[in-house]
GROMACS .gro file of C-alpha atoms in nm:
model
  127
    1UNK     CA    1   1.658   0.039  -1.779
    2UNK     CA    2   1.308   0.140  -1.579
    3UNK     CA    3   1.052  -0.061  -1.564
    4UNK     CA    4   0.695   0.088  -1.708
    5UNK     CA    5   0.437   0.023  -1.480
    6UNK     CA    6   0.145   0.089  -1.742
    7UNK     CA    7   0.031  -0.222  -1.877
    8UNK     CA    8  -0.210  -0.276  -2.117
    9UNK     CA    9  -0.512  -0.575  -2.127
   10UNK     CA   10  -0.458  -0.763  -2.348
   11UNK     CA   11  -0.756  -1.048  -2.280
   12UNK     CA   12  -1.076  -1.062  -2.083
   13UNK     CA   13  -1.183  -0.688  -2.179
   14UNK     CA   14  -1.542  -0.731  -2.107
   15UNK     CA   15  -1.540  -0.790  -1.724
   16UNK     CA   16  -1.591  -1.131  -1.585
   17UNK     CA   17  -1.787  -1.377  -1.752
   18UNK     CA   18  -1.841  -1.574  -2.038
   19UNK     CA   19  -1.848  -1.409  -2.338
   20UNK     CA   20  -1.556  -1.442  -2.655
   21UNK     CA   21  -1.388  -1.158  -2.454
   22UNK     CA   22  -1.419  -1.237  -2.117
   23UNK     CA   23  -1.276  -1.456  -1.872
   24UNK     CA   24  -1.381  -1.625  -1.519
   25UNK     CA   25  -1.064  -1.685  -1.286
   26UNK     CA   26  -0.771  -1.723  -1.529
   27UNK     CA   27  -0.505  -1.934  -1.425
   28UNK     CA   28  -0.268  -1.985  -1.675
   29UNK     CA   29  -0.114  -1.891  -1.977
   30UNK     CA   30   0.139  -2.019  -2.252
   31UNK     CA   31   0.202  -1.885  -2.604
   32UNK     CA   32   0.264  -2.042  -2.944
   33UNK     CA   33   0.481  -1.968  -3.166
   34UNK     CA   34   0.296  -1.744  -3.363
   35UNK     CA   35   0.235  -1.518  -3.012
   36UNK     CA   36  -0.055  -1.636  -2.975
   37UNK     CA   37  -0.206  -1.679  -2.590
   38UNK     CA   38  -0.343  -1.946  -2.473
   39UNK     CA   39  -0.525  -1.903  -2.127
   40UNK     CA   40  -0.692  -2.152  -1.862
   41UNK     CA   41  -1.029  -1.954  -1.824
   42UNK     CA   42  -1.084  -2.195  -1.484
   43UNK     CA   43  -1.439  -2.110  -1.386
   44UNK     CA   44  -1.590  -2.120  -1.726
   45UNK     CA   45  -1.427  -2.465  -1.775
   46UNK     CA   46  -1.273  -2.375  -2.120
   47UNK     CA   47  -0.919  -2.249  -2.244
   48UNK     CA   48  -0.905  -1.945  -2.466
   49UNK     CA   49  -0.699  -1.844  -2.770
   50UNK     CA   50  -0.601  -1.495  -2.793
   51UNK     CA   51  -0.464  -1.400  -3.195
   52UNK     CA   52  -0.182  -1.127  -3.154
   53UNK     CA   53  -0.377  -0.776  -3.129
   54UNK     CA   54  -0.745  -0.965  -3.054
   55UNK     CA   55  -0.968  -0.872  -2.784
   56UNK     CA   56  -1.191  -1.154  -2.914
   57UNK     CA   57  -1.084  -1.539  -2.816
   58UNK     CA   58  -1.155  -1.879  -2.929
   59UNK     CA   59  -1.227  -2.148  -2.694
   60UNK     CA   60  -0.985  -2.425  -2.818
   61UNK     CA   61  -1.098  -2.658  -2.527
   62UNK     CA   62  -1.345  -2.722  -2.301
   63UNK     CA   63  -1.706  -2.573  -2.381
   64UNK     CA   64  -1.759  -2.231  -2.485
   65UNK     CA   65  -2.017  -2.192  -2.293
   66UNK     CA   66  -1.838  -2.242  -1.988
   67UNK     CA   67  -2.055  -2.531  -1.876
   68UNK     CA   68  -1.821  -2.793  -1.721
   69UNK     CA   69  -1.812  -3.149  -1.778
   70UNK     CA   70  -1.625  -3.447  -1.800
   71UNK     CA   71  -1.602  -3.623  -2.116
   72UNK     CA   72  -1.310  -3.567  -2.406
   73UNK     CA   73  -1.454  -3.249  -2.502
   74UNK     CA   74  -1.517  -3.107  -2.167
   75UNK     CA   75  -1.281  -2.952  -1.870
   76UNK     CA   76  -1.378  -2.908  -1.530
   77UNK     CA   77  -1.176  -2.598  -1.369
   78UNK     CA   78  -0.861  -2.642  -1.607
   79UNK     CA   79  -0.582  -2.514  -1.432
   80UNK     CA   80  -0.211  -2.583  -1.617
   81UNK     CA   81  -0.189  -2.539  -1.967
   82UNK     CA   82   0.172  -2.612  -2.234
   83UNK     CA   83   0.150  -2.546  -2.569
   84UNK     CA   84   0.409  -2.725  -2.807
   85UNK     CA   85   0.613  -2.663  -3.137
   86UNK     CA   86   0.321  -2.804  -3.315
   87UNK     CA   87   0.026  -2.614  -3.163
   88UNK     CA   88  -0.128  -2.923  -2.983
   89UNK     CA   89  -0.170  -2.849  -2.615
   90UNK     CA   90  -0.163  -3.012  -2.324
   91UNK     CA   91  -0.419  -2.928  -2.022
   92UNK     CA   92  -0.409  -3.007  -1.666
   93UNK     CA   93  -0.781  -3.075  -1.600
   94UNK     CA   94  -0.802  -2.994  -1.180
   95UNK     CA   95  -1.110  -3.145  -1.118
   96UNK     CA   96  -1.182  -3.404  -1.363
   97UNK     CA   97  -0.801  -3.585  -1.210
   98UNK     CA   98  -0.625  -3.568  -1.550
   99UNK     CA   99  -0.384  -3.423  -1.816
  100UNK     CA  100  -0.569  -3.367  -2.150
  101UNK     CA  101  -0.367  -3.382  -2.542
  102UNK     CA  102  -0.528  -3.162  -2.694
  103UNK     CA  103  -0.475  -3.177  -3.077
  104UNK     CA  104  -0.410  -2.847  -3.277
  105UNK     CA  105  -0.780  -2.783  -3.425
  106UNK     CA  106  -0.935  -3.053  -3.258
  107UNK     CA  107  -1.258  -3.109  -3.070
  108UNK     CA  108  -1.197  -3.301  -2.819
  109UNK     CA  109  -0.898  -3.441  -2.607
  110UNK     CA  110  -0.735  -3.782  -2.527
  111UNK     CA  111  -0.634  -3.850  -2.124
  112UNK     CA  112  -0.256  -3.881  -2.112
  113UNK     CA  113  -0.238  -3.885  -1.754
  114UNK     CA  114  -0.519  -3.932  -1.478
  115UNK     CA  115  -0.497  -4.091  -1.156
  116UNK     CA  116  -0.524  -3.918  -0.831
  117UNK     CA  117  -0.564  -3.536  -0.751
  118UNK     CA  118  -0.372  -3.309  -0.961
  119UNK     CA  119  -0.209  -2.995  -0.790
  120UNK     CA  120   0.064  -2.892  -1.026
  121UNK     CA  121   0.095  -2.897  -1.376
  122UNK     CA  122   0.502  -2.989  -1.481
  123UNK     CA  123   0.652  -2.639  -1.602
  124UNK     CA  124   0.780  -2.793  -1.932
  125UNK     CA  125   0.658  -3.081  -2.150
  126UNK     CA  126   0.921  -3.289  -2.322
  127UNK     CA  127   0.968  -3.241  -2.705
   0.00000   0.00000   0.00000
């Protein structure tokens, strides 16, 4: 086996920023089942969903417009993201202290974890 160094983009197409297909400072990433990506877009406060073959995404948390904030529907810098067998996901929030559920298809997110300064997000989420 070689390895191919030519990779391809696959999200954040448009330069920086924060437009459906760009990103600010992406931090992480997790996929669904269906291969879908899911990415912590950190400095536009949001986390992006990337359908297999899309250039567009879809902000499934946070604000779209990358304006951060900290009530349920907002993130501020989101920096660890899981996504489980159901689609829900689960966001470390950096600077708002917390973890976020985040429901598949919903609008906002409930606090499952929040006290202290978050550095690390766990690498695997118990099913």
């Amino acid at each position: 086996m070689q390895w191919n160094s030519t990779g391809i983009i696959v999200a954040g197409i448009g330069g920086y920023g924060k437009g459906a297909n760009q990103l600010y400072r992406p931090w992480s990433i997790a996929m669904d089942l269906n291969n879908a990506i899911y990415i912590t877009d950190r400095f536009n406060n949001r986390v992006q969903k990337y359908l297999m073959g899309s250039p567009i995404g879809i902000t499934v948390a946070g604000n779209a417009s990358g304006i951060a904030g900290s009530t349920l529907s907002d993130l501020r810098e989101p920096a660890g993201i899981q996504v489980d067998f159901d689609g829900n996901i689960y966001v470390a929030d950096r600077n708002n202290f917390r973890i976020l559920f985040w429901p598949s298809n919903a609008i906002s997110g409930r606090i499952i974890a929040g006290t202290g300064k978050l550095t690390y997000f766990l690498s695997s989420i118990s099913r």
